[in-house]
Amino acid sequence: MENYIILPTYDRPELFERFIKSHQEYSSEHSKVFAIVDETESKINEYLNIFKAYDVAYFICPGKQQFTVKTNFALEEINKLISSGQLNQPTHYSSHGDDVVLCQKDWDIKLMAACNGESFHIVYPNDGRRPDLPCHWTTTSEIVDVVGFIALPVVDHMFVDNFWKIVGDRLSTMKYMEDVHIKHLHWAWGDSVKDRSYQHSDSLYQSDERKWNKYLSDNMESMLQKIKEELNINV
C-alpha cells in the first residue's frame, strides 16, 4: 500500500508545519505528503524552509490559484513523475487541508485497509465535526484515475466533498470510519481565528454553489455511469 497525501496551503506556513509534525508522528511509512503553494505566495520563503527542514515534497503552482486548481495540479505533476519512473503508482490518495492535525497512530493504514477486499473506493475519518460529509477523504487511485481528478475542477473551493459524498452514496462505495480520528481545527467551531484564507474561501461560496448546481444537473449522472462501468460497480 502507498498513499499520497495532497495538501494545498496558502498563507499559513505555521499551520502547515503543525500538520507535518503530526504527520511525522502519526502517519505510517506508507504515506507521503505533497505540498502545493502558489508561486505568488508572500510567505514562500517560510514554506521553503519548512519543506527543507522536514524533507517534504512540494510543487509550486504557477500564478495564484484556488484549492481545486492546486490540488489537481499536484495530481498532474505526480502522474508525470510516475510516468518517468521517479515515483511509484500509489494505491490511495488522501486530501487534507492545512487546518487539520493528525492524532491517531497509523490512521492511514486503517483507512486504506477499509478499501482492501471491499467495494469501498472512498473512506473518511472522524474529524469530530461532520460525520455526514467526507471533508477529508481517502480514495483508491483507481477511482481517481477514472474521474481524472482529486478535487472537482468545475468549482474553486466549495462542494468538492459533496461530489465524493454523492458518488459514495449513489454507488454504495463510501465508508465512514468512525473509529479513525483526526482534528479539523476550523474557525467555524472556535478552534482558530478567521484568517485571510478562511475569508477568501467564504467569498467563493455563492459562485461555487452555482457551478456545483450546474454540474449536478448537467454532468453528475454521466460521471456516475462512467464510474460504475469502469470500476464494475453493480448497484
Coordinates of C-alpha atoms in Angstrom, one line a residue:
M1 CA 0.0 0.0 0.0
E2 CA 1.2 3.5 -0.8
N3 CA -0.8 6.7 0.0
Y4 CA -0.1 10.2 -1.4
I5 CA -1.4 13.0 0.8
I6 CA -2.2 16.1 -1.3
L7 CA -2.1 19.3 0.8
P8 CA -2.5 22.7 -0.9
T9 CA -1.7 25.5 1.5
Y10 CA -1.8 29.3 1.4
D11 CA -0.5 32.0 3.8
R12 CA -0.3 29.5 6.6
P13 CA 3.3 28.2 7.0
E14 CA 2.8 27.8 10.7
L15 CA -0.3 25.6 10.2
F16 CA 1.4 23.6 7.5
E17 CA 4.3 22.9 9.9
R18 CA 1.8 21.9 12.6
F19 CA 0.3 19.4 10.1
I20 CA 3.6 18.0 9.0
K21 CA 4.7 17.5 12.6
S22 CA 1.5 15.5 13.3
H23 CA 2.1 13.5 10.0
Q24 CA 5.6 12.5 11.1
E25 CA 4.2 11.4 14.5
Y26 CA 1.1 9.6 13.4
S27 CA 1.3 8.5 9.8
S28 CA 2.8 5.3 8.8
E29 CA 5.7 4.8 6.4
H30 CA 3.2 4.1 3.6
S31 CA 2.1 7.8 3.4
K32 CA 4.0 10.6 1.7
V33 CA 3.0 14.3 1.8
F34 CA 3.0 16.5 -1.3
A35 CA 2.5 20.2 -0.5
I36 CA 1.4 22.8 -3.1
V37 CA 2.0 26.5 -2.9
D38 CA 1.5 29.4 -5.3
E39 CA 4.5 31.0 -6.9
T40 CA 3.0 34.3 -5.8
E41 CA 2.8 33.2 -2.2
S42 CA 4.0 36.1 0.0
K43 CA 5.4 33.6 2.6
I44 CA 7.0 31.3 0.2
N45 CA 10.5 31.5 1.8
E46 CA 9.0 30.4 5.1
Y47 CA 7.3 27.5 3.3
L48 CA 10.5 26.5 1.5
N49 CA 12.4 26.5 4.8
I50 CA 9.8 24.2 6.3
F51 CA 9.8 21.9 3.3
K52 CA 13.6 21.6 3.6
A53 CA 13.6 21.1 7.4
Y54 CA 11.0 18.3 7.3
D55 CA 12.0 16.8 3.9
V56 CA 8.6 17.5 2.3
A57 CA 8.0 17.0 -1.4
Y58 CA 6.3 20.1 -2.9
F59 CA 5.1 21.7 -6.1
I60 CA 4.9 25.4 -6.9
C61 CA 1.8 26.2 -8.8
P62 CA 2.0 29.0 -11.5
G63 CA 0.3 32.2 -10.5
K64 CA -2.2 32.5 -7.7
Q65 CA -4.7 29.6 -7.8
Q66 CA -7.6 28.2 -5.9
F67 CA -7.8 25.0 -3.9
T68 CA -9.1 22.8 -6.7
V69 CA -6.6 24.0 -9.3
K70 CA -3.7 23.5 -6.8
T71 CA -4.9 20.0 -5.8
N72 CA -5.3 18.8 -9.4
F73 CA -2.1 20.5 -10.5
A74 CA -0.3 18.3 -7.9
L75 CA -2.0 15.2 -9.3
E76 CA -0.8 16.1 -12.8
E77 CA 2.7 16.6 -11.6
I78 CA 2.6 13.3 -9.7
N79 CA 1.4 11.5 -12.8
K80 CA 4.4 12.9 -14.7
L81 CA 6.8 11.6 -12.1
I82 CA 5.1 8.2 -12.1
S83 CA 5.3 8.1 -15.9
S84 CA 9.0 8.9 -15.8
G85 CA 9.7 6.3 -13.1
Q86 CA 10.5 8.7 -10.4
L87 CA 7.5 7.8 -8.3
N88 CA 5.6 4.7 -7.7
Q89 CA 1.9 4.4 -8.6
P90 CA 0.1 4.9 -5.3
T91 CA -2.8 2.7 -4.2
H92 CA -4.5 5.6 -2.5
Y93 CA -4.8 9.4 -2.3
S94 CA -5.7 11.5 0.7
S95 CA -6.9 15.1 0.7
H96 CA -6.3 17.3 3.7
G97 CA -6.3 20.9 4.5
D98 CA -3.6 22.8 6.4
D99 CA -6.1 23.3 9.3
V100 CA -6.0 19.5 10.0
V101 CA -4.0 17.8 12.7
L102 CA -3.5 14.1 12.7
C103 CA -3.8 12.5 16.1
Q104 CA -4.1 8.7 15.8
K105 CA -1.3 6.3 15.1
D106 CA -1.5 4.6 11.7
W107 CA -4.7 6.4 10.7
D108 CA -3.7 6.0 7.1
I109 CA -3.3 2.2 7.3
K110 CA -6.7 1.9 8.8
L111 CA -8.3 4.0 6.0
M112 CA -6.5 2.1 3.3
A113 CA -7.3 -1.2 4.8
A114 CA -11.0 -0.4 4.7
C115 CA -10.8 -0.4 0.9
N116 CA -8.9 -3.6 0.5
G117 CA -11.0 -6.6 -0.4
E118 CA -14.2 -4.5 -0.1
S119 CA -16.3 -2.4 -2.5
F120 CA -15.3 0.9 -0.9
H121 CA -13.3 3.4 -3.0
I122 CA -13.9 6.4 -0.7
V123 CA -13.3 6.4 3.0
Y124 CA -13.1 9.2 5.5
P125 CA -12.2 9.6 9.2
N126 CA -13.9 11.0 12.2
D127 CA -13.0 14.7 12.4
G128 CA -15.2 15.3 15.4
R129 CA -17.4 17.7 13.3
R130 CA -19.0 16.3 10.2
P131 CA -19.8 12.6 10.2
D132 CA -22.2 13.2 7.3
L133 CA -19.7 14.6 4.9
P134 CA -16.2 13.4 3.7
C135 CA -14.4 16.7 4.4
H136 CA -11.1 14.9 4.5
W137 CA -11.2 11.9 2.2
T138 CA -9.1 9.0 1.1
T139 CA -9.8 7.3 -2.2
T140 CA -8.3 4.5 -4.2
S141 CA -6.1 5.5 -7.1
E142 CA -8.5 3.5 -9.3
I143 CA -11.4 5.9 -8.8
V144 CA -9.1 8.9 -9.2
D145 CA -7.9 7.6 -12.5
V146 CA -11.5 7.1 -13.7
V147 CA -12.8 10.6 -12.8
G148 CA -9.5 12.3 -13.6
F149 CA -9.2 14.5 -10.6
I150 CA -9.0 14.6 -6.8
A151 CA -10.9 17.8 -6.3
L152 CA -13.9 18.6 -8.6
P153 CA -12.4 21.1 -11.1
V154 CA -15.5 23.0 -12.0
V155 CA -15.6 24.7 -8.6
D156 CA -12.9 26.8 -6.9
H157 CA -13.1 25.6 -3.3
M158 CA -16.5 24.6 -2.0
F159 CA -18.5 21.4 -2.7
V160 CA -15.6 19.2 -3.6
D161 CA -16.5 16.9 -0.7
N162 CA -20.1 16.9 -1.8
F163 CA -19.0 15.4 -5.1
W164 CA -17.4 12.4 -3.3
K165 CA -20.4 12.1 -1.0
I166 CA -22.8 11.7 -3.9
V167 CA -20.5 9.2 -5.6
G168 CA -20.2 7.2 -2.4
D169 CA -23.9 7.3 -1.5
R170 CA -25.2 6.6 -5.0
L171 CA -22.8 3.8 -5.8
S172 CA -22.5 2.4 -2.2
T173 CA -18.8 2.8 -2.4
M174 CA -18.1 5.0 0.6
K175 CA -17.4 4.2 4.3
Y176 CA -17.3 6.4 7.3
M177 CA -14.5 5.3 9.7
E178 CA -15.8 6.5 13.0
D179 CA -13.0 4.9 15.0
V180 CA -10.3 6.7 13.0
H181 CA -9.8 10.2 14.4
I182 CA -8.3 13.4 13.1
K183 CA -8.7 17.0 14.2
H184 CA -10.2 19.7 11.9
L185 CA -9.3 23.0 13.7
H186 CA -11.7 25.3 11.8
W187 CA -12.7 28.8 12.8
A188 CA -16.4 27.9 12.5
W189 CA -16.1 25.7 15.6
G190 CA -14.0 28.2 17.5
D191 CA -10.8 26.3 17.0
S192 CA -8.9 29.1 15.2
V193 CA -9.3 32.7 14.0
K194 CA -11.0 33.6 10.8
D195 CA -7.9 34.5 8.8
R196 CA -7.5 35.6 5.2
S197 CA -7.6 32.1 3.9
Y198 CA -11.0 31.4 5.5
Q199 CA -12.3 34.8 4.5
H200 CA -11.3 34.2 0.9
S201 CA -12.8 30.7 0.7
D202 CA -16.1 32.0 2.2
S203 CA -16.2 34.6 -0.5
L204 CA -16.3 31.8 -3.1
Y205 CA -19.4 30.2 -1.8
Q206 CA -22.1 31.7 -4.0
S207 CA -20.2 31.3 -7.2
D208 CA -19.2 27.8 -6.3
E209 CA -22.8 26.9 -5.4
R210 CA -23.9 28.0 -8.9
K211 CA -21.2 26.0 -10.6
W212 CA -21.9 22.9 -8.4
N213 CA -25.6 23.0 -9.1
K214 CA -24.9 23.2 -12.9
Y215 CA -22.6 20.2 -12.6
L216 CA -25.2 18.3 -10.8
S217 CA -27.8 18.9 -13.5
D218 CA -25.5 18.6 -16.5
N219 CA -22.8 16.1 -15.6
M220 CA -23.3 14.1 -12.4
E221 CA -25.3 11.3 -13.9
S222 CA -22.9 10.7 -16.7
M223 CA -20.0 10.7 -14.3
L224 CA -21.7 8.2 -12.0
Q225 CA -22.4 5.9 -15.0
K226 CA -18.7 6.2 -16.1
I227 CA -17.5 5.2 -12.6
K228 CA -20.0 2.3 -12.5
E229 CA -18.9 0.9 -15.8
E230 CA -15.1 1.3 -15.4
L231 CA -15.0 0.0 -11.9
N232 CA -17.6 -2.7 -12.5
I233 CA -19.8 -1.5 -9.7
N234 CA -23.2 -3.1 -9.5
V235 CA -25.9 -1.1 -7.7

